[in-house]
Coordinates of C-alpha atoms in Angstrom, one line a residue:
Chain A
M498 CA 104.3 95.0 60.4
N499 CA 106.0 91.7 61.3
V500 CA 105.8 91.1 64.8
E501 CA 109.0 89.2 64.5
I502 CA 110.7 93.1 64.3
F503 CA 110.0 93.3 68.0
G504 CA 111.3 89.8 68.6
Y505 CA 114.5 90.4 67.0
F506 CA 115.0 93.9 68.2
A507 CA 114.4 92.6 72.0
A508 CA 116.8 89.7 71.1
I509 CA 119.7 92.3 70.1
L510 CA 119.3 94.8 72.9
T511 CA 118.9 91.8 75.8
T512 CA 122.0 90.4 74.4
A513 CA 124.0 93.4 73.4
A514 CA 123.0 94.4 77.0
F515 CA 125.6 92.4 78.7
L516 CA 128.3 93.6 76.4
P517 CA 128.8 96.8 78.6
Q518 CA 128.6 94.9 81.7
L519 CA 131.6 92.3 80.5
I520 CA 133.6 95.4 79.0
K521 CA 133.4 97.2 82.6
T522 CA 134.4 94.1 84.4
L523 CA 137.4 93.6 82.6
K524 CA 138.5 97.5 83.1
T525 CA 137.6 97.8 86.7
K526 CA 138.8 94.0 87.4
K527 CA 135.7 93.7 90.0
A528 CA 132.7 93.1 89.9
N529 CA 132.0 92.8 93.5
D530 CA 128.4 94.6 93.4
V531 CA 127.4 92.0 91.1
S532 CA 125.3 89.2 92.6
L533 CA 126.5 85.9 92.2
T534 CA 123.4 84.3 92.8
T535 CA 121.9 86.4 90.2
L536 CA 124.4 85.2 87.7
V537 CA 124.2 81.2 88.2
M538 CA 120.3 81.5 88.1
F539 CA 120.3 83.7 85.1
I540 CA 122.2 81.6 83.6
L541 CA 120.5 78.6 84.0
G542 CA 117.1 80.5 82.9
V543 CA 118.9 81.3 79.8
L544 CA 119.9 77.7 79.6
S545 CA 115.9 76.5 79.7
W546 CA 115.0 79.4 77.5
I547 CA 117.2 78.1 74.4
I548 CA 115.5 74.3 74.8
Y549 CA 112.1 76.5 75.1
G550 CA 113.2 78.4 71.8
Y551 CA 113.9 75.7 70.3
N552 CA 111.0 73.5 70.8
I553 CA 108.4 76.8 69.5
S554 CA 110.7 77.4 66.6
S555 CA 111.7 81.1 68.0
N556 CA 114.4 82.2 66.2
P557 CA 114.8 84.9 68.1
I558 CA 114.7 83.3 71.7
L559 CA 117.1 81.1 70.1
I560 CA 119.8 83.5 69.1
A561 CA 119.5 85.5 71.5
N562 CA 119.8 83.4 74.4
L563 CA 122.7 81.3 73.0
I564 CA 124.9 84.9 73.0
T565 CA 123.4 85.8 75.9
L566 CA 124.3 82.5 77.4
I567 CA 127.9 83.3 76.5
L568 CA 128.5 86.8 77.4
N569 CA 127.3 85.8 81.3
L570 CA 129.2 83.1 81.5
L571 CA 131.9 85.2 80.8
I572 CA 130.6 87.7 83.2
L573 CA 130.4 85.0 85.6
I574 CA 134.3 83.5 85.2
A575 CA 135.7 87.4 85.1
K576 CA 133.8 88.0 88.6
V577 CA 135.2 84.9 90.3
Y578 CA 138.6 85.1 89.1
F579 CA 139.0 89.0 90.1
S580 CA 137.4 88.1 93.2
K581 CA 140.2 85.6 93.9
T582 CA 143.0 87.4 92.2
F583 CA 142.6 91.0 93.3
N584 CA 139.7 91.4 95.9
Q585 CA 140.2 89.1 98.8
Q586 CA 136.7 89.5 100.7
Chain B
M1239 CA 106.5 66.3 77.8
N1240 CA 104.5 70.0 77.5
V1241 CA 107.3 72.4 76.1
E1242 CA 105.4 75.0 77.8
I1243 CA 107.0 73.9 81.2
F1244 CA 111.2 74.9 79.9
G1245 CA 108.9 78.1 79.3
Y1246 CA 107.3 78.6 82.3
F1247 CA 110.7 77.1 84.0
A1248 CA 112.8 79.6 82.0
A1249 CA 110.4 82.4 82.8
I1250 CA 110.8 81.7 86.6
L1251 CA 114.6 81.5 86.9
T1252 CA 115.4 84.7 84.3
T1253 CA 112.7 86.7 86.5
A1254 CA 113.4 85.3 90.1
A1255 CA 117.2 85.6 89.3
F1256 CA 117.0 90.0 89.6
L1257 CA 115.5 89.4 93.2
P1258 CA 119.0 88.6 94.6
Q1259 CA 120.9 91.3 93.1
L1260 CA 117.8 94.0 94.4
I1261 CA 118.3 92.7 97.6
K1262 CA 122.2 92.7 97.5
T1263 CA 121.9 96.1 96.0
L1264 CA 119.9 97.4 98.7
K1265 CA 121.6 95.7 101.7
T1266 CA 124.8 96.8 100.5
K1267 CA 123.6 100.4 99.4
K1268 CA 125.5 100.4 96.4
A1269 CA 125.5 99.4 92.9
N1270 CA 128.9 100.9 91.5
D1271 CA 130.0 97.5 89.6
V1272 CA 126.8 97.1 87.7
S1273 CA 126.8 98.5 84.4
L1274 CA 124.6 101.6 83.8
T1275 CA 124.3 101.1 80.2
T1276 CA 123.4 97.6 81.0
L1277 CA 120.7 98.3 83.0
V1278 CA 119.2 101.0 80.4
M1279 CA 119.5 98.8 77.0
F1280 CA 118.5 95.3 79.3
I1281 CA 114.8 97.4 80.3
L1282 CA 114.6 98.7 76.6
G1283 CA 114.8 95.2 75.4
V1284 CA 112.6 93.7 78.0
L1285 CA 109.9 96.4 77.1
S1286 CA 110.5 94.9 73.2
W1287 CA 110.1 91.2 74.6
I1288 CA 106.9 91.9 76.5
I1289 CA 105.7 93.7 72.7
Y1290 CA 106.7 90.6 71.2
G1291 CA 104.9 87.8 73.6
Y1292 CA 101.7 89.7 73.3
N1293 CA 101.8 89.5 70.1
I1294 CA 103.1 85.8 69.5
S1295 CA 100.7 85.1 72.3
S1296 CA 103.3 83.4 74.8
N1297 CA 102.5 83.8 78.2
P1298 CA 105.9 82.7 79.6
I1299 CA 107.3 85.7 77.6
L1300 CA 104.6 88.0 78.7
I1301 CA 105.1 87.1 82.2
A1302 CA 108.5 86.9 82.6
N1303 CA 109.4 89.8 81.2
L1304 CA 106.9 92.0 82.9
I1305 CA 107.8 91.0 86.0
T1306 CA 111.6 91.4 85.2
L1307 CA 110.7 94.8 84.1
I1308 CA 109.7 95.7 87.3
L1309 CA 112.7 93.9 89.3
N1310 CA 115.2 95.8 87.1
L1311 CA 113.6 99.4 87.3
L1312 CA 114.2 98.9 90.9
I1313 CA 117.8 98.0 90.6
L1314 CA 118.2 100.7 88.5
I1315 CA 116.1 103.5 90.8
A1316 CA 118.6 101.6 93.3
K1317 CA 121.8 101.9 92.0
V1318 CA 121.2 105.8 90.9
Y1319 CA 119.6 106.5 94.3
F1320 CA 122.3 104.9 96.2
S1321 CA 125.6 106.2 93.7
K1322 CA 123.9 109.9 94.2
T1323 CA 123.3 109.5 98.3
F1324 CA 126.2 107.5 99.2
N1325 CA 129.1 107.0 96.6
Q1326 CA 129.9 110.1 94.9
Q1327 CA 131.8 109.2 92.3

């Protein structure tokens, strides 16, 4: 059995996982319970995974983290926007 | 420059990133804005990364995902517990 399958399965799951969070945040127009520190640290970490994946030529790591980066940047933008627009606190 | 450094840096960041979320959830006693679907999908994905990391002998992937798994399981447990105990909704 090709071990790359686990890599791609992992890549799809840990990438697609952030789509429900983005949809929930856009629907409820708030993400107060989502930690800003977590989002910023996670985005910086994902950027590092992209560099690592590129260097060890791991396509699952590279592709997964590129999409994860985009989704988490959108969650971060939505959180900051909604907290300024709808939930002054 | 050793490429493993990026792997370990990425591992530390994307792992430690979930600590502020866990602390925030424990402090505020709620995580209503955190998507349950995201948590479950992410945990399943992290389990797959552990299998992949073990098979390609990548210590950064293996160690990072083991700790990420524990932190996200704790966030999931805290979210479900607090939603049943304090925030009936």
